[in-house]
Structures are given as structure tokens and as C-alpha cells.
Amino acid sequence: MVIGALAEGVTRRVEAVGDSISGTFFEPVIRLGVTGLARSGKTVFITSLVANLMDRARMTQLVAQADGRIVTAYLQPQPDDTIPRFDYETHLAAITAAEPFWPESTRTVSELRLSLKVRPTGLLGGFSGPRTIHLDIVDYPGEWLLDLGLLEKSYAKWSRDVLDWAEKRPQARDFLAAADAARGRETWEEPDARALSDAYKAYLVAARDAGHADITPGRFLLPGEMEGSPALTFAPLPVEENAPRKGLWREMERRFEAYKDRVVKPFFRDHFSRIDRQVVLVDSLSAIHGGPQAVEELRRAMADILGAFRPGRNRFLTSLLMGKRVEKILFAATKADHLHHTQHGRLTAIMEALLRDASDRAAFAGAETAAMSIAALRATVEETVSHNGAEVDCVRGRLLSTGRQAALYPGELPEDPKRLLNPARSLAEHWLDADYNVMAFAPAPLRLKPGEGPPHIRLDRAAQFLIGDRL
Ligand SMILES: Nc1nc2c(ncn2[C@@H]2O[C@H](COP(=O)(O)OP(=O)(O)OP(=O)(O)O)[C@@H](O)[C@H]2O)c(=O)[nH]1
Ligand SMILES: [Mg+2]
């Protein structure tokens, strides 16, 4: 346990939840970060993981469970007084309702503490009683990790990068016109800055809705309590040589720097630097459905996200972490219940290829990594249908749009991931030889037996990789 955590344990002893002080000292804490881009499946993942750790009949691949060593698991007040609690009960109620529905989108950091009582392995098991291990799960938007890249960029460089992409997109037309009109502005007032920033945000919203992953700065669409402050009211502008000192360009530059100092750095200091284990959720099926350019954008966003786990590259992060690192990182392709299991291996291979590309083959500073295809909440059943004399492996579920049952054949993923990644890199318009479908399924009504958590795909393997060695 790190000294910081010990010190915290001491200052909080007054409120310590039924633990004796000495107990607090010897109870290990695993801090598990759960991240991914918007809609990647973070909330559903955490809800189902916690439900399945409390009712463990479907967690046979979690070794401590298979060995019968997990005595019990229960929720506790979380230890961080200033972070909102992950609203587990509300999210669980949504997916377990008689007419289940997906939980609402969440746009900020939140945390939950699950405590496990586990009997030790081996010889010791006979002598000592169960140990308590705390699992602190932290949900935060992957977009916030993208901001790390800003720390090493000047305002001019960031503007150039953003404007390059924007020029290729119809959604940016109004903003680009506004940015052009702002060129060389020597005098300006706050409404000018606000109008420009609003135009930029409108573009980001449209770009995100069109499936683009490169939304920067990450906090613009999830502003939280700093909404409207100058640090969140700026926009990229075309580079100006000799911009006037009191002009709009210089002010935007100043606010960009304030964003880095007041928004980006505190997140890495207060949240990111304390994580031990990390899962990065990736909705690669939706990107594949979106076409080669969506896959390429996902690949780039992944590369930026992964940059945060290779702190050697970033001076600020290196000095912040002082050698501490995330020990394990799981990259999980989510919503695998859209595919028949015969294709899960291919989806995992695509994830691995995306990562290999994204990470330039560099190691993650010694962290152990794995890729998996999972579904936190299985919404479909498998079905083989005869179609034009051929047998087709489908999945069946209730459509979100109409509420009707439908069988979906999502298309056949290639065995060789390059067949997807090469056209993506060359920004092809369409996949040449294939077509991929994704349908949005509603969660299926659950009939759980006592001791059973919600149905999933490989959530137990994910848990084994992430925390199994500590149980
Ligand atoms: N079929 C299926 N769909 C899923 C699964 N997990 C998530 N989804 C779908 O993905 C959507 C987003 O899931 P969330 O868990 O809310 O994703 P999130 O990353 O928390 O999203 P934000 O809070 O908006 O960033 C859900 O509304 C579902 O439609 C899954 O295991 N199976
Ligand atoms: Mg969420």
C-alpha cells in the first residue's frame, strides 16, 4: 500500500466504516479505472461487474470464486469525499426492470467501493480468517485522457491539428467561417469569445454525433461545474504571426494554457495517478459499421489514449507518477453479444491489431496487457438460420427501435485484421468486399436464479485478468 493511502486512512478514521483502525491498515485496496470513449459501455460494465461480483454464479472463470474462496462481497461508502458516487442502484434498476432499459449516459468521473471477504490460499488459509480487499472502481471518460496530448502542444500547434481535420468535415463549416472572421481581431469583448467557442462546441457535438472520435478538448462536451468559465471558453484559430498582445488570438492562447493547468493537470493528479489496474472499453463494432474512416479515427484516438499509459513520453506525467505505474491494462471490445461466438476470436484479433498499431510496438512501461471481446450485459441469444440454402450464424434480440424481436447477421469479420486496418489507414470511402451491420438491441428481461448476476460474455475472464491475482 502506498504511503498516501495510509495517510488517508488515518485522517478518515473517524468515518471509517466499521473498520478498526488496524483493520484499515492491513486491508489492501485495488483501484480499478474504467474508461473508454462516450457510449463505449463503461456504465453497463461497472454495473454488471459489481452485480456479478456480489452474486457470483456466473463468475466461474474467476479463480478465487471457482476455488470457493470468496466468502462475500458488499458495497461500502466510497473513500473519496469529493468524487460523486457511481449510481449503482439506479443503473442496476434500469437493466433489471420488468421492461429493462439501458442506463442513462454519464458524463463525469464517479467512484464505487466494493469490498470482498476472501479466504487466503494455501497453507495460510487454514490459520487465518478471511481477508478484506477493497475494490475501488473509478469511471471516467476516455476523452479526458486525450487531453494529455494537449500538455505537450502549444496553442498554435493544437489549433493547426484541429483545423486540419475540421476542414475535411461538413459539420465544421459554420465554425470555420467564424474562425476565419476572427483573424487578426485586435479588440474583442467576452460575447465574441463566447460566440466563437459556442460555434466550436456546436461543431464538436455534430462531429461526435457523426461518430468522430477526435473530440478535443475532452472537457468541452462534458463541462461539469466549470461550464462558462474562461478556461472552457476558447476555440482553435488559424496561426497568426505577431498576434497583437491584447488581441483575440492571444486571449485564446492564454485560455488554452489555463485549461491545461486548471482542468487537465488536476484530473491526472487527483484521479489518474492513483489507478492500479485499468480497463479500456472500445466499441470497435460500431466503428467497423461506420466504415474505414471511423476505424482510422478510432485507431488514432486509441493511440492518444494509450499515450497516457506510457508516461515516459510525457514530462508532466513522468514527474507526477514518480515511478508508480498501472500494473495491468485490459483492452476490451465491448458489446460482443452483437456477434455469434464463432466470430469473437476475430474481433479480439482486430482489437489486438488496433493496439499494436496504436502503440507503435512500444511497451506500456512494464504493465501487463491483454485484449478480449466481452459483453457486460448479454442482450441476445445465438441462432442459426437457413438463408438461400446456407446456414447463417446470427444473434437474436429485441430491437431498441421497435421493441420487436429480430435476428441479425452482422457480416463476417475478416480473419486477417489487416483487411480492415489497411483500408482504414488509406481512409477509403467504403469497405470493398464486405458490409457490416449493427443493430441496437434493448436489454433482455432477466429471470435470475438466487446467486446469479446478469448474463454476460467473458466478464469473469476480464475480472480474473484485472484483479484475480490479488484475491
Ligand atoms: N448489446 C449490448 N449493448 C451494450 C452493452 N454495453 C453497452 N451497450 C450499449 O451501449 C450503450 C452505452 O453503454 P454505457 O454503459 O452507457 O456507455 P458509457 O461508456 O457509460 O457511455 P457514456 O456514459 O455516455 O460515456 C448502452 O446504452 C447500450 O445500448 C452490452 O454488453 N451489450
Ligand atoms: Mg456512462
Short mmCIF file of N, CA, C and O in Angstrom, two decimals, residues 172-298:
data_model
loop_
_atom_site.label_atom_id
_atom_site.label_comp_id
_atom_site.label_asym_id
_atom_site.label_seq_id
_atom_site.Cartn_x
_atom_site.Cartn_y
_atom_site.Cartn_z
N ALA A 172 -18.15 21.27 -39.81
CA ALA A 172 -17.32 22.36 -39.29
C ALA A 172 -17.52 23.67 -40.05
O ALA A 172 -16.89 24.67 -39.72
N ARG A 173 -18.39 23.66 -41.06
CA ARG A 173 -18.46 24.82 -41.95
C ARG A 173 -18.69 26.14 -41.21
O ARG A 173 -17.95 27.10 -41.38
N ASP A 174 -19.70 26.16 -40.36
CA ASP A 174 -20.02 27.42 -39.66
C ASP A 174 -18.89 27.86 -38.75
O ASP A 174 -18.53 29.04 -38.69
N PHE A 175 -18.32 26.88 -38.04
CA PHE A 175 -17.23 27.25 -37.15
C PHE A 175 -16.04 27.80 -37.94
O PHE A 175 -15.44 28.81 -37.56
N LEU A 176 -15.70 27.15 -39.05
CA LEU A 176 -14.54 27.60 -39.83
C LEU A 176 -14.77 29.03 -40.34
O LEU A 176 -13.82 29.85 -40.34
N ALA A 177 -16.00 29.34 -40.70
CA ALA A 177 -16.30 30.70 -41.14
C ALA A 177 -16.09 31.68 -39.99
O ALA A 177 -15.49 32.76 -40.16
N ALA A 178 -16.54 31.28 -38.80
CA ALA A 178 -16.38 32.15 -37.63
C ALA A 178 -14.91 32.35 -37.29
O ALA A 178 -14.47 33.46 -36.96
N ALA A 179 -14.13 31.26 -37.39
CA ALA A 179 -12.70 31.35 -37.07
C ALA A 179 -12.00 32.25 -38.08
O ALA A 179 -11.10 33.04 -37.73
N ASP A 180 -12.41 32.15 -39.32
CA ASP A 180 -11.81 32.97 -40.36
C ASP A 180 -12.11 34.45 -40.11
O ASP A 180 -11.24 35.32 -40.24
N ALA A 181 -13.35 34.71 -39.70
CA ALA A 181 -13.75 36.10 -39.45
C ALA A 181 -13.01 36.69 -38.25
O ALA A 181 -12.90 37.91 -38.12
N ALA A 182 -12.52 35.81 -37.35
CA ALA A 182 -11.86 36.29 -36.14
C ALA A 182 -10.38 36.61 -36.36
O ALA A 182 -9.69 37.08 -35.47
N ARG A 183 -9.89 36.33 -37.54
CA ARG A 183 -8.47 36.57 -37.87
C ARG A 183 -8.06 38.00 -37.55
O ARG A 183 -8.74 38.94 -37.95
N GLY A 184 -6.96 38.14 -36.85
CA GLY A 184 -6.38 39.46 -36.63
C GLY A 184 -7.21 40.40 -35.76
O GLY A 184 -6.97 41.61 -35.75
N ARG A 185 -8.16 39.86 -35.01
CA ARG A 185 -9.01 40.72 -34.17
C ARG A 185 -8.19 41.37 -33.06
O ARG A 185 -7.66 40.69 -32.20
N GLU A 186 -8.11 42.69 -33.09
CA GLU A 186 -7.33 43.38 -32.06
C GLU A 186 -8.18 43.72 -30.86
O GLU A 186 -7.72 43.68 -29.73
N THR A 187 -9.42 44.12 -31.11
CA THR A 187 -10.31 44.41 -29.99
C THR A 187 -11.43 43.39 -30.00
O THR A 187 -11.89 42.97 -31.07
N TRP A 188 -11.84 43.00 -28.84
CA TRP A 188 -12.89 41.99 -28.73
C TRP A 188 -13.52 42.10 -27.38
O TRP A 188 -12.96 42.72 -26.46
N GLU A 189 -14.71 41.53 -27.24
CA GLU A 189 -15.38 41.51 -25.93
C GLU A 189 -15.79 40.09 -25.64
O GLU A 189 -15.79 39.25 -26.53
N GLU A 190 -16.17 39.86 -24.40
CA GLU A 190 -16.46 38.49 -23.99
C GLU A 190 -17.49 37.79 -24.90
O GLU A 190 -17.30 36.63 -25.25
N PRO A 191 -18.57 38.48 -25.31
CA PRO A 191 -19.52 37.78 -26.20
C PRO A 191 -18.86 37.28 -27.50
O PRO A 191 -19.29 36.25 -28.04
N ASP A 192 -17.80 37.94 -27.98
CA ASP A 192 -17.11 37.45 -29.18
C ASP A 192 -16.42 36.12 -28.88
O ASP A 192 -16.50 35.17 -29.66
N ALA A 193 -15.75 36.08 -27.74
CA ALA A 193 -15.06 34.86 -27.36
C ALA A 193 -16.07 33.72 -27.18
O ALA A 193 -15.86 32.60 -27.63
N ARG A 194 -17.18 34.08 -26.55
CA ARG A 194 -18.20 33.06 -26.27
C ARG A 194 -18.83 32.53 -27.57
O ARG A 194 -19.00 31.33 -27.75
N ALA A 195 -19.12 33.45 -28.49
CA ALA A 195 -19.75 33.04 -29.75
C ALA A 195 -18.82 32.10 -30.52
O ALA A 195 -19.25 31.08 -31.07
N LEU A 196 -17.55 32.43 -30.53
CA LEU A 196 -16.59 31.60 -31.23
C LEU A 196 -16.50 30.22 -30.59
O LEU A 196 -16.53 29.18 -31.26
N SER A 197 -16.42 30.23 -29.26
CA SER A 197 -16.32 28.97 -28.54
C SER A 197 -17.60 28.14 -28.72
O SER A 197 -17.53 26.91 -28.89
N ASP A 198 -18.74 28.81 -28.71
CA ASP A 198 -20.01 28.07 -28.91
C ASP A 198 -20.06 27.45 -30.31
O ASP A 198 -20.54 26.33 -30.48
N ALA A 199 -19.57 28.19 -31.30
CA ALA A 199 -19.55 27.65 -32.67
C ALA A 199 -18.65 26.41 -32.72
O ALA A 199 -18.98 25.41 -33.36
N TYR A 200 -17.53 26.48 -32.02
CA TYR A 200 -16.63 25.34 -31.99
C TYR A 200 -17.28 24.14 -31.29
O TYR A 200 -17.23 23.01 -31.77
N LYS A 201 -17.97 24.42 -30.17
CA LYS A 201 -18.63 23.33 -29.44
C LYS A 201 -19.74 22.72 -30.29
O LYS A 201 -19.94 21.48 -30.27
N ALA A 202 -20.46 23.56 -31.03
CA ALA A 202 -21.54 23.02 -31.88
C ALA A 202 -20.93 22.07 -32.91
O ALA A 202 -21.49 21.00 -33.20
N TYR A 203 -19.77 22.44 -33.43
CA TYR A 203 -19.08 21.55 -34.37
C TYR A 203 -18.69 20.23 -33.68
O TYR A 203 -18.89 19.14 -34.22
N LEU A 204 -18.16 20.32 -32.46
CA LEU A 204 -17.75 19.10 -31.75
C LEU A 204 -18.94 18.18 -31.52
O LEU A 204 -18.84 16.96 -31.68
N VAL A 205 -20.07 18.75 -31.15
CA VAL A 205 -21.27 17.93 -30.92
C VAL A 205 -21.67 17.22 -32.21
O VAL A 205 -21.89 16.00 -32.22
N ALA A 206 -21.69 17.98 -33.31
CA ALA A 206 -22.08 17.38 -34.59
C ALA A 206 -21.08 16.31 -35.01
O ALA A 206 -21.45 15.25 -35.52
N ALA A 207 -19.80 16.58 -34.76
CA ALA A 207 -18.76 15.62 -35.14
C ALA A 207 -18.89 14.35 -34.30
O ALA A 207 -18.81 13.23 -34.82
N ARG A 208 -19.15 14.54 -33.02
CA ARG A 208 -19.31 13.35 -32.17
C ARG A 208 -20.53 12.54 -32.62
O ARG A 208 -20.47 11.32 -32.73
N ASP A 209 -21.63 13.24 -32.89
CA ASP A 209 -22.84 12.53 -33.30
C ASP A 209 -22.64 11.81 -34.63
O ASP A 209 -23.30 10.82 -34.92
N ALA A 210 -21.72 12.33 -35.45
CA ALA A 210 -21.43 11.65 -36.72
C ALA A 210 -20.43 10.51 -36.51
O ALA A 210 -19.98 9.89 -37.46
N GLY A 211 -20.05 10.26 -35.24
CA GLY A 211 -19.20 9.12 -34.94
C GLY A 211 -17.72 9.44 -34.91
O GLY A 211 -16.89 8.54 -34.79
N HIS A 212 -17.33 10.72 -35.02
CA HIS A 212 -15.90 11.04 -34.97
C HIS A 212 -15.39 10.97 -33.54
O HIS A 212 -16.07 11.38 -32.61
N ALA A 213 -14.18 10.43 -33.40
CA ALA A 213 -13.67 10.17 -32.05
C ALA A 213 -12.71 11.25 -31.55
O ALA A 213 -12.41 11.31 -30.37
N ASP A 214 -12.26 12.13 -32.43
CA ASP A 214 -11.21 13.07 -32.01
C ASP A 214 -11.82 14.37 -31.48
O ASP A 214 -11.73 15.41 -32.11
N ILE A 215 -12.45 14.27 -30.34
CA ILE A 215 -13.10 15.43 -29.73
C ILE A 215 -12.12 16.07 -28.75
O ILE A 215 -11.80 15.49 -27.72
N THR A 216 -11.64 17.24 -29.07
CA THR A 216 -10.67 17.89 -28.20
C THR A 216 -10.96 19.39 -28.09
O THR A 216 -11.33 19.97 -29.10
N PRO A 217 -10.87 19.97 -26.93
CA PRO A 217 -10.53 19.41 -25.63
C PRO A 217 -11.64 18.51 -25.08
O PRO A 217 -12.81 18.78 -25.29
N GLY A 218 -11.22 17.46 -24.37
CA GLY A 218 -12.15 16.45 -23.90
C GLY A 218 -13.26 16.99 -23.02
O GLY A 218 -14.34 16.43 -22.96
N ARG A 219 -13.01 18.10 -22.33
CA ARG A 219 -13.97 18.58 -21.35
C ARG A 219 -15.02 19.50 -21.97
O ARG A 219 -15.95 19.91 -21.30
N PHE A 220 -14.88 19.82 -23.27
CA PHE A 220 -15.83 20.77 -23.84
C PHE A 220 -17.24 20.21 -23.90
O PHE A 220 -18.21 20.95 -23.77
N LEU A 221 -17.36 18.91 -24.12
CA LEU A 221 -18.70 18.35 -24.20
C LEU A 221 -19.19 17.82 -22.86
O LEU A 221 -20.32 17.41 -22.72
N LEU A 222 -18.31 17.80 -21.88
CA LEU A 222 -18.69 17.33 -20.54
C LEU A 222 -18.17 18.34 -19.54
O LEU A 222 -17.28 18.04 -18.76
N PRO A 223 -18.69 19.55 -19.53
CA PRO A 223 -18.03 20.63 -18.80
C PRO A 223 -18.14 20.54 -17.27
O PRO A 223 -17.25 20.98 -16.58
N GLY A 224 -19.23 19.99 -16.75
CA GLY A 224 -19.35 19.93 -15.29
C GLY A 224 -19.45 21.32 -14.69
O GLY A 224 -19.96 22.25 -15.33
N GLU A 225 -18.91 21.46 -13.49
CA GLU A 225 -19.17 22.70 -12.74
C GLU A 225 -18.40 23.89 -13.29
O GLU A 225 -18.65 25.02 -12.91
N MET A 226 -17.45 23.67 -14.21
CA MET A 226 -16.69 24.81 -14.73
C MET A 226 -17.31 25.40 -15.99
O MET A 226 -16.73 26.27 -16.63
N GLU A 227 -18.49 24.91 -16.36
CA GLU A 227 -19.15 25.41 -17.55
C GLU A 227 -19.23 26.94 -17.54
O GLU A 227 -19.59 27.54 -16.53
N GLY A 228 -18.89 27.56 -18.65
CA GLY A 228 -19.00 29.01 -18.76
C GLY A 228 -17.76 29.75 -18.28
O GLY A 228 -17.63 30.96 -18.49
N SER A 229 -16.82 29.08 -17.62
CA SER A 229 -15.62 29.77 -17.15
C SER A 229 -14.67 30.00 -18.34
O SER A 229 -14.72 29.26 -19.32
N PRO A 230 -13.80 31.01 -18.24
CA PRO A 230 -12.89 31.28 -19.37
C PRO A 230 -12.07 30.06 -19.78
O PRO A 230 -11.83 29.85 -20.96
N ALA A 231 -11.69 29.22 -18.81
CA ALA A 231 -10.86 28.06 -19.15
C ALA A 231 -11.60 27.08 -20.06
O ALA A 231 -10.99 26.20 -20.67
N LEU A 232 -12.94 27.21 -20.11
CA LEU A 232 -13.71 26.34 -21.01
C LEU A 232 -14.36 27.15 -22.13
O LEU A 232 -15.30 26.70 -22.77
N THR A 233 -13.88 28.37 -22.35
CA THR A 233 -14.46 29.22 -23.39
C THR A 233 -13.38 29.70 -24.34
O THR A 233 -12.90 30.83 -24.25
N PHE A 234 -12.93 28.80 -25.18
CA PHE A 234 -11.95 29.18 -26.20
C PHE A 234 -12.19 28.31 -27.43
O PHE A 234 -13.13 27.52 -27.45
N ALA A 235 -11.40 28.51 -28.45
CA ALA A 235 -11.55 27.76 -29.69
C ALA A 235 -10.23 27.84 -30.46
O ALA A 235 -9.44 28.77 -30.22
N PRO A 236 -9.99 26.89 -31.34
CA PRO A 236 -8.77 26.98 -32.15
C PRO A 236 -8.90 28.09 -33.20
O PRO A 236 -9.99 28.31 -33.73
N LEU A 237 -7.81 28.78 -33.46
CA LEU A 237 -7.81 29.82 -34.50
C LEU A 237 -6.59 29.62 -35.40
O LEU A 237 -5.55 29.15 -34.93
N PRO A 238 -6.71 29.98 -36.67
CA PRO A 238 -5.56 29.85 -37.58
C PRO A 238 -4.38 30.64 -37.02
O PRO A 238 -4.56 31.71 -36.45
N VAL A 239 -3.19 30.09 -37.20
CA VAL A 239 -1.99 30.70 -36.62
C VAL A 239 -1.82 32.13 -37.11
O VAL A 239 -2.01 32.42 -38.29
N GLU A 240 -1.49 33.00 -36.18
CA GLU A 240 -1.21 34.39 -36.55
C GLU A 240 0.20 34.73 -36.12
O GLU A 240 0.54 34.63 -34.95
N GLU A 241 1.02 35.12 -37.08
CA GLU A 241 2.34 35.62 -36.73
C GLU A 241 2.12 37.00 -36.10
O GLU A 241 1.24 37.74 -36.52
N ASN A 242 2.90 37.31 -35.10
CA ASN A 242 2.81 38.64 -34.46
C ASN A 242 1.39 39.03 -34.06
O ASN A 242 0.94 40.15 -34.36
N ALA A 243 0.68 38.10 -33.43
CA ALA A 243 -0.67 38.45 -32.99
C ALA A 243 -0.59 39.57 -31.97
O ALA A 243 0.30 39.57 -31.11
N PRO A 244 -1.49 40.57 -32.05
CA PRO A 244 -1.44 41.69 -31.11
C PRO A 244 -1.61 41.22 -29.67
O PRO A 244 -2.39 40.29 -29.41
N ARG A 245 -0.90 41.87 -28.77
CA ARG A 245 -0.80 41.38 -27.39
C ARG A 245 -2.16 41.30 -26.71
O ARG A 245 -2.41 40.39 -25.94
N LYS A 246 -3.03 42.24 -26.97
CA LYS A 246 -4.33 42.21 -26.31
C LYS A 246 -5.42 41.67 -27.22
O LYS A 246 -6.61 41.77 -26.92
N GLY A 247 -5.02 41.11 -28.35
CA GLY A 247 -5.99 40.64 -29.34
C GLY A 247 -6.63 39.32 -28.95
O GLY A 247 -6.27 38.69 -27.96
N LEU A 248 -7.58 38.91 -29.77
CA LEU A 248 -8.36 37.70 -29.50
C LEU A 248 -7.48 36.44 -29.53
O LEU A 248 -7.62 35.55 -28.71
N TRP A 249 -6.54 36.40 -30.49
CA TRP A 249 -5.71 35.21 -30.62
C TRP A 249 -4.91 34.96 -29.34
O TRP A 249 -4.89 33.85 -28.82
N ARG A 250 -4.31 36.02 -28.81
CA ARG A 250 -3.52 35.88 -27.57
C ARG A 250 -4.40 35.45 -26.40
O ARG A 250 -3.98 34.66 -25.56
N GLU A 251 -5.62 35.98 -26.35
CA GLU A 251 -6.52 35.62 -25.26
C GLU A 251 -6.90 34.14 -25.36
O GLU A 251 -6.93 33.42 -24.37
N MET A 252 -7.16 33.68 -26.58
CA MET A 252 -7.49 32.27 -26.76
C MET A 252 -6.30 31.39 -26.34
O MET A 252 -6.47 30.36 -25.73
N GLU A 253 -5.13 31.85 -26.67
CA GLU A 253 -3.92 31.12 -26.28
C GLU A 253 -3.81 31.05 -24.75
O GLU A 253 -3.51 30.00 -24.18
N ARG A 254 -4.09 32.19 -24.12
CA ARG A 254 -4.00 32.22 -22.66
C ARG A 254 -5.01 31.25 -22.03
O ARG A 254 -4.70 30.51 -21.11
N ARG A 255 -6.22 31.22 -22.57
CA ARG A 255 -7.25 30.34 -22.02
C ARG A 255 -6.92 28.87 -22.26
O ARG A 255 -7.22 28.01 -21.43
N PHE A 256 -6.33 28.59 -23.40
CA PHE A 256 -5.90 27.22 -23.69
C PHE A 256 -4.89 26.77 -22.62
O PHE A 256 -4.97 25.65 -22.09
N GLU A 257 -3.96 27.66 -22.28
CA GLU A 257 -2.98 27.32 -21.24
C GLU A 257 -3.67 27.15 -19.88
O GLU A 257 -3.31 26.27 -19.10
N ALA A 258 -4.67 27.98 -19.61
CA ALA A 258 -5.41 27.86 -18.33
C ALA A 258 -6.13 26.53 -18.28
O ALA A 258 -6.19 25.87 -17.23
N TYR A 259 -6.68 26.09 -19.41
CA TYR A 259 -7.36 24.80 -19.47
C TYR A 259 -6.39 23.68 -19.09
O TYR A 259 -6.72 22.79 -18.30
N LYS A 260 -5.20 23.76 -19.61
CA LYS A 260 -4.21 22.72 -19.29
C LYS A 260 -3.90 22.70 -17.79
O LYS A 260 -3.85 21.66 -17.16
N ASP A 261 -3.69 23.92 -17.22
CA ASP A 261 -3.28 24.00 -15.82
C ASP A 261 -4.42 23.71 -14.85
O ASP A 261 -4.21 23.09 -13.81
N ARG A 262 -5.61 24.17 -15.17
CA ARG A 262 -6.69 24.13 -14.19
C ARG A 262 -7.65 22.98 -14.40
O ARG A 262 -8.43 22.65 -13.51
N VAL A 263 -7.64 22.36 -15.57
CA VAL A 263 -8.58 21.28 -15.84
C VAL A 263 -7.83 19.96 -16.07
O VAL A 263 -8.09 18.95 -15.43
N VAL A 264 -6.87 19.99 -16.99
CA VAL A 264 -6.21 18.75 -17.38
C VAL A 264 -5.30 18.22 -16.26
O VAL A 264 -5.41 17.07 -15.83
N LYS A 265 -4.41 19.07 -15.78
CA LYS A 265 -3.45 18.59 -14.78
C LYS A 265 -4.13 18.08 -13.51
O LYS A 265 -3.75 17.01 -13.02
N PRO A 266 -5.14 18.79 -12.96
CA PRO A 266 -5.77 18.26 -11.75
C PRO A 266 -6.38 16.87 -11.95
O PRO A 266 -6.32 16.04 -11.06
N PHE A 267 -6.95 16.60 -13.13
CA PHE A 267 -7.51 15.27 -13.35
C PHE A 267 -6.42 14.20 -13.26
O PHE A 267 -6.58 13.18 -12.59
N PHE A 268 -5.29 14.45 -13.90
CA PHE A 268 -4.23 13.45 -13.86
C PHE A 268 -3.66 13.31 -12.45
O PHE A 268 -3.34 12.22 -11.99
N ARG A 269 -3.58 14.43 -11.74
CA ARG A 269 -3.02 14.40 -10.39
C ARG A 269 -3.98 13.70 -9.42
O ARG A 269 -3.59 12.81 -8.68
N ASP A 270 -5.25 14.05 -9.47
CA ASP A 270 -6.19 13.59 -8.43
C ASP A 270 -6.78 12.22 -8.74
O ASP A 270 -7.21 11.51 -7.83
N HIS A 271 -6.88 11.85 -10.00
CA HIS A 271 -7.56 10.60 -10.34
C HIS A 271 -6.62 9.60 -11.01
O HIS A 271 -6.38 8.52 -10.53
N PHE A 272 -6.10 10.01 -12.14
CA PHE A 272 -5.36 9.08 -12.97
C PHE A 272 -4.14 8.50 -12.25
O PHE A 272 -3.86 7.30 -12.32
N SER A 273 -3.41 9.33 -11.53
CA SER A 273 -2.14 8.88 -10.95
C SER A 273 -2.36 7.83 -9.86
O SER A 273 -1.42 7.20 -9.43
N ARG A 274 -3.61 7.64 -9.40
CA ARG A 274 -3.84 6.71 -8.29
C ARG A 274 -4.33 5.36 -8.76
O ARG A 274 -4.62 4.48 -7.95
N ILE A 275 -4.46 5.16 -10.07
CA ILE A 275 -5.04 3.91 -10.57
C ILE A 275 -4.02 2.77 -10.62
O ILE A 275 -2.88 2.97 -11.03
N ASP A 276 -4.43 1.59 -10.16
CA ASP A 276 -3.55 0.41 -10.17
C ASP A 276 -3.80 -0.47 -11.38
O ASP A 276 -2.89 -1.06 -11.94
N ARG A 277 -5.06 -0.63 -11.71
CA ARG A 277 -5.46 -1.52 -12.81
C ARG A 277 -6.42 -0.74 -13.69
O ARG A 277 -7.20 0.06 -13.19
N GLN A 278 -6.40 -1.02 -14.99
CA GLN A 278 -7.21 -0.21 -15.89
C GLN A 278 -7.89 -1.07 -16.93
O GLN A 278 -7.26 -1.98 -17.49
N VAL A 279 -9.15 -0.81 -17.19
CA VAL A 279 -9.78 -1.41 -18.36
C VAL A 279 -10.19 -0.30 -19.31
O VAL A 279 -10.75 0.71 -18.90
N VAL A 280 -9.83 -0.47 -20.58
CA VAL A 280 -10.19 0.49 -21.63
C VAL A 280 -11.23 -0.19 -22.52
O VAL A 280 -10.93 -1.20 -23.15
N LEU A 281 -12.45 0.33 -22.52
CA LEU A 281 -13.52 -0.28 -23.30
C LEU A 281 -13.57 0.36 -24.68
O LEU A 281 -13.46 1.58 -24.81
N VAL A 282 -13.75 -0.46 -25.68
CA VAL A 282 -13.72 0.05 -27.06
C VAL A 282 -14.90 -0.53 -27.82
O VAL A 282 -15.06 -1.75 -27.89
N ASP A 283 -15.71 0.35 -28.40
CA ASP A 283 -16.84 -0.11 -29.18
C ASP A 283 -16.38 -0.27 -30.63
O ASP A 283 -16.75 0.50 -31.51
N SER A 284 -15.55 -1.29 -30.86
CA SER A 284 -14.97 -1.39 -32.20
C SER A 284 -16.01 -1.81 -33.24
O SER A 284 -15.90 -1.45 -34.40
N LEU A 285 -17.04 -2.54 -32.81
CA LEU A 285 -18.06 -2.95 -33.80
C LEU A 285 -18.76 -1.75 -34.42
O LEU A 285 -18.98 -1.71 -35.63
N SER A 286 -19.09 -0.76 -33.61
CA SER A 286 -19.73 0.44 -34.17
C SER A 286 -18.80 1.15 -35.14
O SER A 286 -19.24 1.66 -36.17
N ALA A 287 -17.50 1.19 -34.81
CA ALA A 287 -16.55 1.85 -35.72
C ALA A 287 -16.47 1.08 -37.04
O ALA A 287 -16.48 1.67 -38.12
N ILE A 288 -16.44 -0.24 -36.95
CA ILE A 288 -16.38 -1.06 -38.17
C ILE A 288 -17.63 -0.82 -39.01
O ILE A 288 -17.56 -0.64 -40.23
N HIS A 289 -18.75 -0.74 -38.34
CA HIS A 289 -20.00 -0.45 -39.03
C HIS A 289 -19.94 0.92 -39.69
O HIS A 289 -20.45 1.13 -40.79
N GLY A 290 -19.28 1.87 -39.03
CA GLY A 290 -19.18 3.23 -39.55
C GLY A 290 -18.30 3.36 -40.78
O GLY A 290 -18.35 4.37 -41.47
N GLY A 291 -17.44 2.36 -41.04
CA GLY A 291 -16.61 2.39 -42.24
C GLY A 291 -15.14 2.66 -41.94
O GLY A 291 -14.76 2.91 -40.80
N PRO A 292 -14.30 2.61 -42.99
CA PRO A 292 -12.85 2.72 -42.82
C PRO A 292 -12.42 3.99 -42.09
O PRO A 292 -11.52 3.93 -41.24
N GLN A 293 -13.07 5.12 -42.37
CA GLN A 293 -12.60 6.36 -41.74
C GLN A 293 -12.89 6.35 -40.24
O GLN A 293 -12.09 6.84 -39.45
N ALA A 294 -14.02 5.76 -39.87
CA ALA A 294 -14.34 5.67 -38.45
C ALA A 294 -13.34 4.76 -37.73
O ALA A 294 -12.93 5.04 -36.60
N VAL A 295 -12.91 3.70 -38.41
CA VAL A 295 -11.92 2.81 -37.79
C VAL A 295 -10.58 3.53 -37.65
O VAL A 295 -9.91 3.43 -36.62
N GLU A 296 -10.22 4.31 -38.65
CA GLU A 296 -8.97 5.05 -38.57
C GLU A 296 -9.01 6.08 -37.44
O GLU A 296 -8.04 6.24 -36.69
N GLU A 297 -10.14 6.74 -37.28
CA GLU A 297 -10.24 7.71 -36.19
C GLU A 297 -10.18 7.02 -34.84
O GLU A 297 -9.57 7.53 -33.90
N LEU A 298 -10.81 5.85 -34.76
CA LEU A 298 -10.75 5.10 -33.52
C LEU A 298 -9.30 4.71 -33.22
O LEU A 298 -8.83 4.84 -32.10
#
